[in-house]
Short mmCIF file of C-alpha atoms in Angstrom, two decimals:
data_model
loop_
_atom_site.label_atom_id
_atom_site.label_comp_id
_atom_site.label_asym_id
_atom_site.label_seq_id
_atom_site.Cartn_x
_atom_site.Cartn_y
_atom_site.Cartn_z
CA UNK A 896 9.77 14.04 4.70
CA UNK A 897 7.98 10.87 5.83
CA UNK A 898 4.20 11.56 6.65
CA UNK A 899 3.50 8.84 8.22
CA UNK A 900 6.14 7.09 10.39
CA UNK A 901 6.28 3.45 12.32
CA UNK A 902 8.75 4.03 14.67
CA UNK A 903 9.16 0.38 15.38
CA UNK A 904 10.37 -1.73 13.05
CA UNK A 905 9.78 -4.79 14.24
CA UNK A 906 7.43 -5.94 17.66
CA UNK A 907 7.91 -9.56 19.10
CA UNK A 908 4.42 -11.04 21.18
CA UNK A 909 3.67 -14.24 22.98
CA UNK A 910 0.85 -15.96 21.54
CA UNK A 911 -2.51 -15.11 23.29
CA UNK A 912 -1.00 -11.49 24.61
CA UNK A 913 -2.04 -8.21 22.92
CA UNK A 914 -0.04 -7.13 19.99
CA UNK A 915 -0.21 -3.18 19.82
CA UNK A 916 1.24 -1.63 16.75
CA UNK A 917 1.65 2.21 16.76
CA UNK A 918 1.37 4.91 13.77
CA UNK A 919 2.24 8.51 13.99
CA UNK A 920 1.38 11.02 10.92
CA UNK A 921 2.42 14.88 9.96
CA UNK A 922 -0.36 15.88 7.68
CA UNK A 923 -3.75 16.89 9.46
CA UNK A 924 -5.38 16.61 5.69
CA UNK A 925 -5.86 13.08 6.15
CA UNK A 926 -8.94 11.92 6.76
CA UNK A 927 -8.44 8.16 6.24
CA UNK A 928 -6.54 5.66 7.55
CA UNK A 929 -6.12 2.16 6.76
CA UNK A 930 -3.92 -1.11 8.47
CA UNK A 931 -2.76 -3.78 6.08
CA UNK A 932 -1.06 -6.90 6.65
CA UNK A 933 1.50 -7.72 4.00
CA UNK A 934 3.10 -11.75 4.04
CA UNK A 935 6.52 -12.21 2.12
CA UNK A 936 5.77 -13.13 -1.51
CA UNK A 937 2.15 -11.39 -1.29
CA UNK A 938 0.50 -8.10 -1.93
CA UNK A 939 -0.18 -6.37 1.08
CA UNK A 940 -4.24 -7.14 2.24
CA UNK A 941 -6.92 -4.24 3.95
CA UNK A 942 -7.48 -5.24 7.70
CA UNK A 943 -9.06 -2.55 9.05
CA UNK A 944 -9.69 1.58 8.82
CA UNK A 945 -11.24 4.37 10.85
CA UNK A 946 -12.08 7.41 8.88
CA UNK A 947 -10.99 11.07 11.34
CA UNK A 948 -14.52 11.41 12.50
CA UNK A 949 -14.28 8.09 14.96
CA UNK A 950 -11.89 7.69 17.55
CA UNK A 951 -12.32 3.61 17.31
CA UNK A 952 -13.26 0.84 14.75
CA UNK A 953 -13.26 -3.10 15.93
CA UNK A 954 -13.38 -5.46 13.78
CA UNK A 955 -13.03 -9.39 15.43
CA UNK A 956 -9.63 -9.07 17.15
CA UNK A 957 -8.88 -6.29 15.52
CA UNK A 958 -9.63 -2.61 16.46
CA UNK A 959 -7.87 0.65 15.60
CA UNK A 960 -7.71 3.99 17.96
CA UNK A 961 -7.44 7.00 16.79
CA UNK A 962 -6.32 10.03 18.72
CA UNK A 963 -6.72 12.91 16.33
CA UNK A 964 -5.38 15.96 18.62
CA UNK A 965 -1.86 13.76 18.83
CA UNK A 966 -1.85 13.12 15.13
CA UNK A 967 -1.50 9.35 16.40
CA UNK A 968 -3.39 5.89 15.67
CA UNK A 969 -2.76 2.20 17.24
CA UNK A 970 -3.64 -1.20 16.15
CA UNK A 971 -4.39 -3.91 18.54
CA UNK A 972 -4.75 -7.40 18.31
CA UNK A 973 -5.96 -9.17 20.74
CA UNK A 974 -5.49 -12.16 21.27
CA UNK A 975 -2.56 -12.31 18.99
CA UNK A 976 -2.00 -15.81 16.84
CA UNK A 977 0.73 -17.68 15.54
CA UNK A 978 -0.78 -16.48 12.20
CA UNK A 979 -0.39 -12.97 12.72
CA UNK A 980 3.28 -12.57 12.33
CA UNK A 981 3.63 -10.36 9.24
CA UNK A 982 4.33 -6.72 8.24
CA UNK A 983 1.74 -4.25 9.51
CA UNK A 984 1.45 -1.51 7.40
CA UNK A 985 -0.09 1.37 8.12
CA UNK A 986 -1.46 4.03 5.48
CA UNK A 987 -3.42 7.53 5.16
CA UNK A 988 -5.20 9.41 2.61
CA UNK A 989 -6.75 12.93 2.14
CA UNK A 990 -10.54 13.47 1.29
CA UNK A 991 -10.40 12.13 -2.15
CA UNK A 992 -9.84 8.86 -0.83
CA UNK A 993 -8.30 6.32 -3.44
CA UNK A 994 -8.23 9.55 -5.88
CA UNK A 995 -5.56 10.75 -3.50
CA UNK A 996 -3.16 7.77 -3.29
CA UNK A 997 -1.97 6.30 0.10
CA UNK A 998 0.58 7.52 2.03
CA UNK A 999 2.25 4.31 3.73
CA UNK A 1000 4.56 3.92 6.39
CA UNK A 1001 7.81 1.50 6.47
CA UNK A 1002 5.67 -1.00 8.20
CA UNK A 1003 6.15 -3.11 11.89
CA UNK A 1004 6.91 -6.92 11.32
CA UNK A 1005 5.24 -8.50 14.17
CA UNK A 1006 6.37 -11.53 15.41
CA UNK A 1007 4.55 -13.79 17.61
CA UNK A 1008 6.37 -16.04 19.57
CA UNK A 1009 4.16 -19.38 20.78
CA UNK B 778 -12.36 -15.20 -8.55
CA UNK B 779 -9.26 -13.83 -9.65
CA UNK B 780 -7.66 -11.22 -7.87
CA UNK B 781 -5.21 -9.02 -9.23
CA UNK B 782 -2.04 -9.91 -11.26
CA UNK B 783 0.68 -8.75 -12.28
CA UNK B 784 3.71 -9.89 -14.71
CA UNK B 785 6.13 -10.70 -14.93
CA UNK B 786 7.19 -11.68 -11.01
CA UNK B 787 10.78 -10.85 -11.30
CA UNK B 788 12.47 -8.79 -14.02
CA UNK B 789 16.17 -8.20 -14.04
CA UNK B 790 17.20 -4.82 -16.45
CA UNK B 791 20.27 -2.69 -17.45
CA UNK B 792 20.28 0.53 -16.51
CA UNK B 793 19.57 2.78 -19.01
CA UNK B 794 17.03 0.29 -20.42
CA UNK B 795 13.34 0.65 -20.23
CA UNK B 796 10.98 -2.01 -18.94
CA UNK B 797 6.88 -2.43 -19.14
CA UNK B 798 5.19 -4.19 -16.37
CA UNK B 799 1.47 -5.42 -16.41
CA UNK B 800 -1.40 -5.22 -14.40
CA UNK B 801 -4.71 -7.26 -14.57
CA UNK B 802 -7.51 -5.80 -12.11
CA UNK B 803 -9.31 -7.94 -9.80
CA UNK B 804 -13.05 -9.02 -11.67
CA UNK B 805 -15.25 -5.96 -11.51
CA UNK B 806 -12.93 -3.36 -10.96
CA UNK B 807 -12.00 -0.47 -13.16
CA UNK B 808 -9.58 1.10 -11.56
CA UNK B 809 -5.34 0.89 -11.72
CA UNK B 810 -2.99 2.17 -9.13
CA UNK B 811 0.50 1.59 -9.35
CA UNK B 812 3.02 1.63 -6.47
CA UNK B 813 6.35 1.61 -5.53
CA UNK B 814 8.19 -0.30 -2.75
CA UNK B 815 11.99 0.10 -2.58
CA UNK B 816 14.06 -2.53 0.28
CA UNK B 817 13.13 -1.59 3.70
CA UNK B 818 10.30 1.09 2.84
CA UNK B 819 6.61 1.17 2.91
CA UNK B 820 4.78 1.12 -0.77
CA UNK B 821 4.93 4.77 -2.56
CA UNK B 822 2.05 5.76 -5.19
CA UNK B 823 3.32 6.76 -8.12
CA UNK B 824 0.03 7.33 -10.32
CA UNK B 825 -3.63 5.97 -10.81
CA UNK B 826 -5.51 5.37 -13.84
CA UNK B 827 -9.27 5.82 -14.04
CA UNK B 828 -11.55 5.82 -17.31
CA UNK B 829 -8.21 5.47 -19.29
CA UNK B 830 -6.59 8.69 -17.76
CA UNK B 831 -4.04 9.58 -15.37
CA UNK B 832 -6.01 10.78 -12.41
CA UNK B 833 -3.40 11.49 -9.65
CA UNK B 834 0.01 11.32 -9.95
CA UNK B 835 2.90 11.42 -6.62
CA UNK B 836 6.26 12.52 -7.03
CA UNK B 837 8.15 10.82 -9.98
CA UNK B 838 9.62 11.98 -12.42
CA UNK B 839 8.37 11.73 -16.26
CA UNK B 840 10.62 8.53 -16.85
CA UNK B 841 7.54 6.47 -15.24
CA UNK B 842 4.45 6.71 -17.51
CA UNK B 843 1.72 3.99 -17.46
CA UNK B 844 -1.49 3.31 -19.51
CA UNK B 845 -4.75 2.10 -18.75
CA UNK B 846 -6.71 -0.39 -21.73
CA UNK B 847 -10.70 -0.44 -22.32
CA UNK B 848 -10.43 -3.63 -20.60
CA UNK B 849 -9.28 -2.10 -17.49
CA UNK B 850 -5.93 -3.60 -17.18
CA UNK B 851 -3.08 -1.26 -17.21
CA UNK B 852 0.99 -0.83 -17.89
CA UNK B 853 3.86 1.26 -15.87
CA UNK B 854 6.31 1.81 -18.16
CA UNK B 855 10.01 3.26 -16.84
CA UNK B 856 12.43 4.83 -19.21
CA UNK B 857 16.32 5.47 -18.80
CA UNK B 858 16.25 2.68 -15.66
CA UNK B 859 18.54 3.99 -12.97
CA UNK B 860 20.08 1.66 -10.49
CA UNK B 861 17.51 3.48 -7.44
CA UNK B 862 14.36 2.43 -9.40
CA UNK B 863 14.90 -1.05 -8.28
CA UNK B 864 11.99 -2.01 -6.25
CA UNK B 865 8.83 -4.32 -6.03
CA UNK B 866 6.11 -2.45 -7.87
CA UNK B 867 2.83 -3.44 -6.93
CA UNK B 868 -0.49 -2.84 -8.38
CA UNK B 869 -3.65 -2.09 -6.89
CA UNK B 870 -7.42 -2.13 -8.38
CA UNK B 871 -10.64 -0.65 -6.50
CA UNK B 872 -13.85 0.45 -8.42
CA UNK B 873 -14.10 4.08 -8.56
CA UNK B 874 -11.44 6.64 -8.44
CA UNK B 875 -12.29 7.20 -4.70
CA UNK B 876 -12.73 3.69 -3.50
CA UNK B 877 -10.47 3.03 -0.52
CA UNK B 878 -12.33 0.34 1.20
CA UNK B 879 -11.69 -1.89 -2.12
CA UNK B 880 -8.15 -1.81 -2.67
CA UNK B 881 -7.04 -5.25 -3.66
CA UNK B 882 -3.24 -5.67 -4.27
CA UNK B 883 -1.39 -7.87 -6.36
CA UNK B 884 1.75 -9.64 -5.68
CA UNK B 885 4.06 -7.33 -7.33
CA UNK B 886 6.79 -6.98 -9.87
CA UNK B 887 10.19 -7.36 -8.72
CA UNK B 888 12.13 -5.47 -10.77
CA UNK B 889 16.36 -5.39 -10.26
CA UNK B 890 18.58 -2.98 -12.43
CA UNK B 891 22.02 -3.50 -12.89
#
């Protein structure tokens, strides 16, 4: 019973397009949710969250959307870079926040293409 | 400033065998959570250590048991190794049981059973 699902497993861009990564989740307990960026070899790293009471969060390049009623969240980049290619992960957790543990999806690699 | 690591990098075990991997936290922080990333999946928590306790724990089974030091770094241990728990397992520190923002992860353990 996956919780939170990336439906697309991998996402190819031209460089200086937008790069929109998508996130669905099951549980309406969470109240956090987070985008990391995970190179091979590497840990995954934080980009960017929005907690459930926003709807947006930008952040550079980055911003997140989150549409709460359709249990469904989106990551844009914009405008996407060579360096960007890399697994997008994106992850939830309940009110305890790191207390609870996050829930991860498989991940989208994105691939931009110069 | 180190960040977090982890040892060894690679580990290859018979099943049946038990292993011990290590965790150091990134400077500052105090607290350990361990996940689990099998091939193609997104990372799964599988417990988090706080003030030397098992705080939260997700769903696996006794064989994985872990331990947290006064000096904040911590241990997963995995008894009776099956040929499924091969996987990277990564660690992540924060400060605070709740911290979510803070979550710094290390490179990971790749562990193969055969």
């Amino acid at each position: 019973d996956q919780q939170v699902k990336q439906n697309s497993p991998s996402l190819s861009v031209q460089e200086g397009r937008i790069s929109i990564l998508n996130c669905d989740y099951t549980n309406s307990m969470f109240d956090y949710f987070l985008w990391y960026k995970k190179y091979p070899a590497e840990g995954p790293t934080f980009l960017i969250s929005i907690s459930s009471i926003k709807d947006k969060n930008e952040d550079g390049r980055f911003t997140v959307f989150l549409n709460k009623s359709a249990k469904h969240l989106s990551l844009h980049i914009v405008p996407s870079q060579p360096g960007d290619s890399a697994v997008y992960f994106c992850a939830a957790s309940g009110s305890g926040g790191g207390a609870d543990g996050l829930t991860f999806g498989k991940g989208t690699h994105l691939i931009i293409q110069p | 400033d180190a960040g977090v690591t982890q040892s060894p990098t690679h580990l290859i075990k018979t099943r049946g065998q038990q292993v011990t991997l290590r965790c150091s936290p990134k400077s500052g922080h105090d607290t350990v959570s361990w996940y689990q990333q099998a091939l193609g999946q997104g990372p799964q928590f599988i417990f988090q250590y706080y003030e030397e306790e098992e705080r939260q724990r997700g769903n696996f089974p006794d064989r994985f048991s872990g331990h947290q030091f006064p000096n904040y770094s911590s241990e997963l241990n995995v008894n009776a190794l099956l040929l499924g728990d091969s996987a990277l397992y990564l660690c992540a520190s924060s400060l605070g049981d709740t911290d979510l923002y803070g979550y710094t992860f290390g490179s990971g353990t790749r562990l193969t059973v055969v």
